[in-house]
GROMACS .gro file of N, CA and C in nm:
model
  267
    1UNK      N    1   0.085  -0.117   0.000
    1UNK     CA    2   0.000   0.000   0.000
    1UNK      C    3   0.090   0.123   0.000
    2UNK      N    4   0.058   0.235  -0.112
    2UNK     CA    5   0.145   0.340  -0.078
    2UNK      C    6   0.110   0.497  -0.008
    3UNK      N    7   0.172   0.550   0.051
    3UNK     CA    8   0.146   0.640   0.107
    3UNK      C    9   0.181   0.621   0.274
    4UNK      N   10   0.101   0.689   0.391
    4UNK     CA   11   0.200   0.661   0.494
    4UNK      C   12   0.136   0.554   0.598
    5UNK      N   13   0.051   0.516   0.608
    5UNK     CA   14  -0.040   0.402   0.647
    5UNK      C   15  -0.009   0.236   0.590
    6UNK      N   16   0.100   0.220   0.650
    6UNK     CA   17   0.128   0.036   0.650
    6UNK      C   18   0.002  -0.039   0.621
    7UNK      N   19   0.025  -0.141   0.566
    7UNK     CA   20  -0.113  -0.287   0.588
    7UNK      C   21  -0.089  -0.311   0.707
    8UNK      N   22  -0.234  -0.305   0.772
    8UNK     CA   23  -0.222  -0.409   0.886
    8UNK      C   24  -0.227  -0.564   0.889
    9UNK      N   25  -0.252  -0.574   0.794
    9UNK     CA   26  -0.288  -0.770   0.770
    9UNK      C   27  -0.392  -0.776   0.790
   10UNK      N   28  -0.517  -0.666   0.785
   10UNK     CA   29  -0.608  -0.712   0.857
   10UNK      C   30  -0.662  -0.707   0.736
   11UNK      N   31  -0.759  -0.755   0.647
   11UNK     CA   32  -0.771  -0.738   0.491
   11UNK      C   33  -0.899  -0.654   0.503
   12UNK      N   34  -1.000  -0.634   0.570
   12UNK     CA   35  -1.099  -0.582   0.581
   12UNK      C   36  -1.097  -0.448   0.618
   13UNK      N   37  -0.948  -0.447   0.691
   13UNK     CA   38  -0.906  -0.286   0.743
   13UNK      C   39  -0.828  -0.216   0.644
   14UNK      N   40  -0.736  -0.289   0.572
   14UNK     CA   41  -0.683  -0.269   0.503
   14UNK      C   42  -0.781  -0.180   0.361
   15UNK      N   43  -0.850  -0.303   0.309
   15UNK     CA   44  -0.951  -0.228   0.217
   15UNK      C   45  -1.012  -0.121   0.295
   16UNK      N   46  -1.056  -0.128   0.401
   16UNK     CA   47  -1.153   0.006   0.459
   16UNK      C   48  -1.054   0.170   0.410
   17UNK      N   49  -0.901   0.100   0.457
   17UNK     CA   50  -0.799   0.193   0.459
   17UNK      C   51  -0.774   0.261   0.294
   18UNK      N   52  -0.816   0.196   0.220
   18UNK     CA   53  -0.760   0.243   0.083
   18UNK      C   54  -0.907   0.294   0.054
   19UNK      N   55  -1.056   0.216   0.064
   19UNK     CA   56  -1.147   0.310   0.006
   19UNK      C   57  -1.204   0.468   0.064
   20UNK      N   58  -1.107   0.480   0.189
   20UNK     CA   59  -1.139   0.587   0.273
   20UNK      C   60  -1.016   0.703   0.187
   21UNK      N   61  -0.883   0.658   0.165
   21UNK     CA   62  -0.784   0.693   0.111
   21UNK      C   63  -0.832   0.770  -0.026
   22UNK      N   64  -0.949   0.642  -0.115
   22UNK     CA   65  -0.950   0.690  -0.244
   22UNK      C   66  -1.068   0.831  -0.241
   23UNK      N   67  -1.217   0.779  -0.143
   23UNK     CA   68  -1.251   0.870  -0.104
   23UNK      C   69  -1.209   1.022  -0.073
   24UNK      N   70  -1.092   0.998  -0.013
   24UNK     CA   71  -0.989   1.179   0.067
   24UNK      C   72  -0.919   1.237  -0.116
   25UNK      N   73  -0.837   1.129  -0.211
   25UNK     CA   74  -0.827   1.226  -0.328
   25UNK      C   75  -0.947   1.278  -0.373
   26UNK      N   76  -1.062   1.209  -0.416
   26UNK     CA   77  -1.198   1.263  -0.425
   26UNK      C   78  -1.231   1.356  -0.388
   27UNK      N   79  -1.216   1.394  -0.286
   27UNK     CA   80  -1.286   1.516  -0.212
   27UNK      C   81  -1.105   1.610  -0.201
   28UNK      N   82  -1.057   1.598  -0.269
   28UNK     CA   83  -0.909   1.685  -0.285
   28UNK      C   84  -0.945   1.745  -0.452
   29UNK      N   85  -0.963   1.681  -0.523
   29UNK     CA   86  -0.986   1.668  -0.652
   29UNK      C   87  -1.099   1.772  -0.670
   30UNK      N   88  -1.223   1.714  -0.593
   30UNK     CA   89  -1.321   1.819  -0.571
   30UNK      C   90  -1.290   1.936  -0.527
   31UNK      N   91  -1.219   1.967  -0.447
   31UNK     CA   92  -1.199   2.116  -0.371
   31UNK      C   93  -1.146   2.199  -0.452
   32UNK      N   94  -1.000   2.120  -0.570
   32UNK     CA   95  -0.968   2.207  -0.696
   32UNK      C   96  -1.019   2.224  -0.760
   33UNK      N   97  -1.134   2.123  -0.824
   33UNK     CA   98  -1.195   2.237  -0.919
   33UNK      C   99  -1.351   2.298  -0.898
   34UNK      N  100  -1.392   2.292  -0.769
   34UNK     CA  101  -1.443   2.394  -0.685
   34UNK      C  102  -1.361   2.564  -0.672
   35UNK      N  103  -1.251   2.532  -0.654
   35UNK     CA  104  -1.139   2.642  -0.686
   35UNK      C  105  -1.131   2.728  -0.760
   36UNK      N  106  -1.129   2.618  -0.891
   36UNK     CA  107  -1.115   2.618  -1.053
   36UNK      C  108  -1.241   2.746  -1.069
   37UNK      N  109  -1.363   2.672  -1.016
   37UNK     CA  110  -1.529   2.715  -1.049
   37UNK      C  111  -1.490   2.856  -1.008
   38UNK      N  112  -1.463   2.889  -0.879
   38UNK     CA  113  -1.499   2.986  -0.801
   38UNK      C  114  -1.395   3.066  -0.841
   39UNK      N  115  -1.296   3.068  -0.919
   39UNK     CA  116  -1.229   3.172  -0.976
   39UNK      C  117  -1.255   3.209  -1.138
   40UNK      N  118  -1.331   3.136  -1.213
   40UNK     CA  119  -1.362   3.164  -1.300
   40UNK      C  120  -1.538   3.224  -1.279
   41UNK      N  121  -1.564   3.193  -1.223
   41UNK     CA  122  -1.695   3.265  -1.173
   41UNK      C  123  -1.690   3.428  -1.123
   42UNK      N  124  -1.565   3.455  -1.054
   42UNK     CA  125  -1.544   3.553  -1.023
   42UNK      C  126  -1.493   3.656  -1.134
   43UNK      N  127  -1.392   3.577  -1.265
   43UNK     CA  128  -1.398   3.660  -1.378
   43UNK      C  129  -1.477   3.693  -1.427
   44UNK      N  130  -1.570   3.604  -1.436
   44UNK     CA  131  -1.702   3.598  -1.545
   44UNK      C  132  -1.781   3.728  -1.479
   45UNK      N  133  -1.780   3.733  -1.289
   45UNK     CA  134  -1.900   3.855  -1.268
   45UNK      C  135  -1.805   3.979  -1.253
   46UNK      N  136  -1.692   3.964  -1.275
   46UNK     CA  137  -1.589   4.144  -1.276
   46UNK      C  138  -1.612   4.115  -1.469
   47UNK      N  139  -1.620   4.077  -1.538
   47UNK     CA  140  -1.681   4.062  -1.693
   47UNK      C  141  -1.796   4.143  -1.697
   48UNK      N  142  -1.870   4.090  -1.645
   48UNK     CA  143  -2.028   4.145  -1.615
   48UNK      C  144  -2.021   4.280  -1.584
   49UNK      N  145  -1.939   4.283  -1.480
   49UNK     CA  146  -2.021   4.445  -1.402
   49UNK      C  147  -1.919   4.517  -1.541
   50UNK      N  148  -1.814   4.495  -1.577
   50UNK     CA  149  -1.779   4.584  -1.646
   50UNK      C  150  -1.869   4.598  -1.799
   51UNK      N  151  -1.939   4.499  -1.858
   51UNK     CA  152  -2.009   4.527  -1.962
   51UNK      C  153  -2.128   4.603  -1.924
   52UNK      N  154  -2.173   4.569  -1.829
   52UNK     CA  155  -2.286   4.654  -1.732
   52UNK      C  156  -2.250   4.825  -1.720
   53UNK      N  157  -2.150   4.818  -1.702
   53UNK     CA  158  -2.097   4.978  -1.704
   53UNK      C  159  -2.028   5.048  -1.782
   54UNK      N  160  -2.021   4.981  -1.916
   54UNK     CA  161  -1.996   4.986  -2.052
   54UNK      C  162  -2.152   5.081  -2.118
   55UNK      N  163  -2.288   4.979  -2.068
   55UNK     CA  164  -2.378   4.980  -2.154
   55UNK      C  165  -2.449   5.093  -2.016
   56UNK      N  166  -2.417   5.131  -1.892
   56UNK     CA  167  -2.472   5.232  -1.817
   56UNK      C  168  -2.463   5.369  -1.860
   57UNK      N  169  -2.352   5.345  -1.870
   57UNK     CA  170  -2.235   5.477  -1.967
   57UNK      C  171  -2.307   5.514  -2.125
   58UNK      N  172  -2.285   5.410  -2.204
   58UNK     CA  173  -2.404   5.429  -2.315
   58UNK      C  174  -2.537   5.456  -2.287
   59UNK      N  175  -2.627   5.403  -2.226
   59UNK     CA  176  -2.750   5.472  -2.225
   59UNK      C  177  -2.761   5.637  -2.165
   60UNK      N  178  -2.680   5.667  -2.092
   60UNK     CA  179  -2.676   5.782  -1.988
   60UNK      C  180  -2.630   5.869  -2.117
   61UNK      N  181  -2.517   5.864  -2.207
   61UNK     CA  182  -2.501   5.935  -2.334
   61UNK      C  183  -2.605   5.942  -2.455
   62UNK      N  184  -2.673   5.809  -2.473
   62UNK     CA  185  -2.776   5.840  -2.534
   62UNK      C  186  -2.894   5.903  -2.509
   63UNK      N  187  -2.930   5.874  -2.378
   63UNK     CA  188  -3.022   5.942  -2.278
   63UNK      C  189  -3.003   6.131  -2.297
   64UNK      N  190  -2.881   6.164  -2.304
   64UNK     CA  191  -2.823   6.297  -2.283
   64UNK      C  192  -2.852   6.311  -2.401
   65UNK      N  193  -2.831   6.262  -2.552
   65UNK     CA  194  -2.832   6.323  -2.638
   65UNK      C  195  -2.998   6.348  -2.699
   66UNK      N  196  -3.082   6.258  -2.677
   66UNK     CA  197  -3.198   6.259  -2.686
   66UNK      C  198  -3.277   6.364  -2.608
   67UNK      N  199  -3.238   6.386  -2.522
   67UNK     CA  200  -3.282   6.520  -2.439
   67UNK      C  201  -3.226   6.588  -2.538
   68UNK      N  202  -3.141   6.659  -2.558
   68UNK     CA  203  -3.106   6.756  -2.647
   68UNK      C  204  -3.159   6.741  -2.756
   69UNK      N  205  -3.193   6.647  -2.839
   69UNK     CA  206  -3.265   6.679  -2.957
   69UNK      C  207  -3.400   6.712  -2.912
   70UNK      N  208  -3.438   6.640  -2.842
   70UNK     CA  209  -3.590   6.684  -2.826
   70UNK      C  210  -3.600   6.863  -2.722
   71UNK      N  211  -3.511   6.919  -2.709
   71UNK     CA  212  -3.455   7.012  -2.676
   71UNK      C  213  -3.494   7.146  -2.786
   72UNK      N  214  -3.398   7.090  -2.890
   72UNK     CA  215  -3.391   7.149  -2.965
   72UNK      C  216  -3.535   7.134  -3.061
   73UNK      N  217  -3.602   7.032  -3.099
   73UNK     CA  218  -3.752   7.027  -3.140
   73UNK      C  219  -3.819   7.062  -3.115
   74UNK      N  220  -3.836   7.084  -2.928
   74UNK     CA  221  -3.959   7.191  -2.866
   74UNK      C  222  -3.907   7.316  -2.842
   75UNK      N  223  -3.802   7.376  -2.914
   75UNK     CA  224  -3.775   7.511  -2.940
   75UNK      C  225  -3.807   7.565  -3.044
   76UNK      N  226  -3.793   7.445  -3.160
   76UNK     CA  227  -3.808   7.512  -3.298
   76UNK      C  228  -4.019   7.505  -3.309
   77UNK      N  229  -4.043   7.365  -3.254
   77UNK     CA  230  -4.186   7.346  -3.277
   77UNK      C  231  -4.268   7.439  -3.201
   78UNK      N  232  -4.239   7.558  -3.096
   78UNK     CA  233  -4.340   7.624  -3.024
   78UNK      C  234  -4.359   7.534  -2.907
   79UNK      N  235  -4.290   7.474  -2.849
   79UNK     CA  236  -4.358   7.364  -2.706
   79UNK      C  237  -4.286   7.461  -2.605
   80UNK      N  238  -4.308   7.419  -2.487
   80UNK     CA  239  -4.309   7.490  -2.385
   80UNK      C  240  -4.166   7.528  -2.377
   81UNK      N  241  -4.061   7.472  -2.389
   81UNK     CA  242  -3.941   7.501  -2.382
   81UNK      C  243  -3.916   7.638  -2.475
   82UNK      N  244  -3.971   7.642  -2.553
   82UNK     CA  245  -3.943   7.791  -2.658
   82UNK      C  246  -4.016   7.888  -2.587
   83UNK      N  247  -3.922   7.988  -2.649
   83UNK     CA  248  -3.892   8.161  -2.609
   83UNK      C  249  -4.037   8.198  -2.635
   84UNK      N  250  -4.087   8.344  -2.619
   84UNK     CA  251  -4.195   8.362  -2.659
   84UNK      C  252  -4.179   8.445  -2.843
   85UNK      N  253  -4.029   8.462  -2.816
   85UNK     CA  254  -3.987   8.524  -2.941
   85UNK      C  255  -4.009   8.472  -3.072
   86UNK      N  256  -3.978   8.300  -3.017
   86UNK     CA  257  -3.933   8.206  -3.100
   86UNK      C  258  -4.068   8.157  -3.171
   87UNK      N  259  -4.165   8.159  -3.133
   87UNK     CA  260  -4.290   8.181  -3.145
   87UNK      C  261  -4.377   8.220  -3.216
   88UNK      N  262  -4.333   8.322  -3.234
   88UNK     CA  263  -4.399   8.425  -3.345
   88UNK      C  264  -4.320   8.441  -3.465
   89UNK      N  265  -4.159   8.379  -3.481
   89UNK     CA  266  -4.116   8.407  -3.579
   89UNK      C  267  -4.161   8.269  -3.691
   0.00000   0.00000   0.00000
């Protein structure tokens, strides 16, 4: 048997000893790529917030520019935003 646990001769302990053994890489194996998961998960949501604040940034500019046109439409059309000057010409 390798690793630091001798055979006892006892064959029933012995097997107990290696399926408990194979069990512990199992759950070693598991924990890396639990690891694996949880650091690529963490790229994936710093990914996210940054496309998120890519497309926050874009709407807030489009948002801005759309106000201004419609700005400029209820100045030229007579809407409340226009002069009283603007109005009559």
């Amino acid at each position: 048997m390798n690793g630091d646990v001798p055979f006892t001769g006892d064959a029933r302990v012995d097997a107990a000893i290696l399926r408990i053994r194979g069990k512990f890489r199992d759950l070693e194996d598991a924990m890396i790529v639990q690891a694996h998961l949880e650091k690529r998960m963490g790229e994936r949501i710093k990914e996210q917030a940054t496309y998120v604040d890519r497309h926050d940034q874009w709407m807030k500019h489009m948002e801005d520019k759309l106000a201004a046109l419609t700005d400029i439409l209820m100045k030229r059309g007579g809407g409340p935003e226009s002069t009283e000057r603007e109005r009559h010409v």
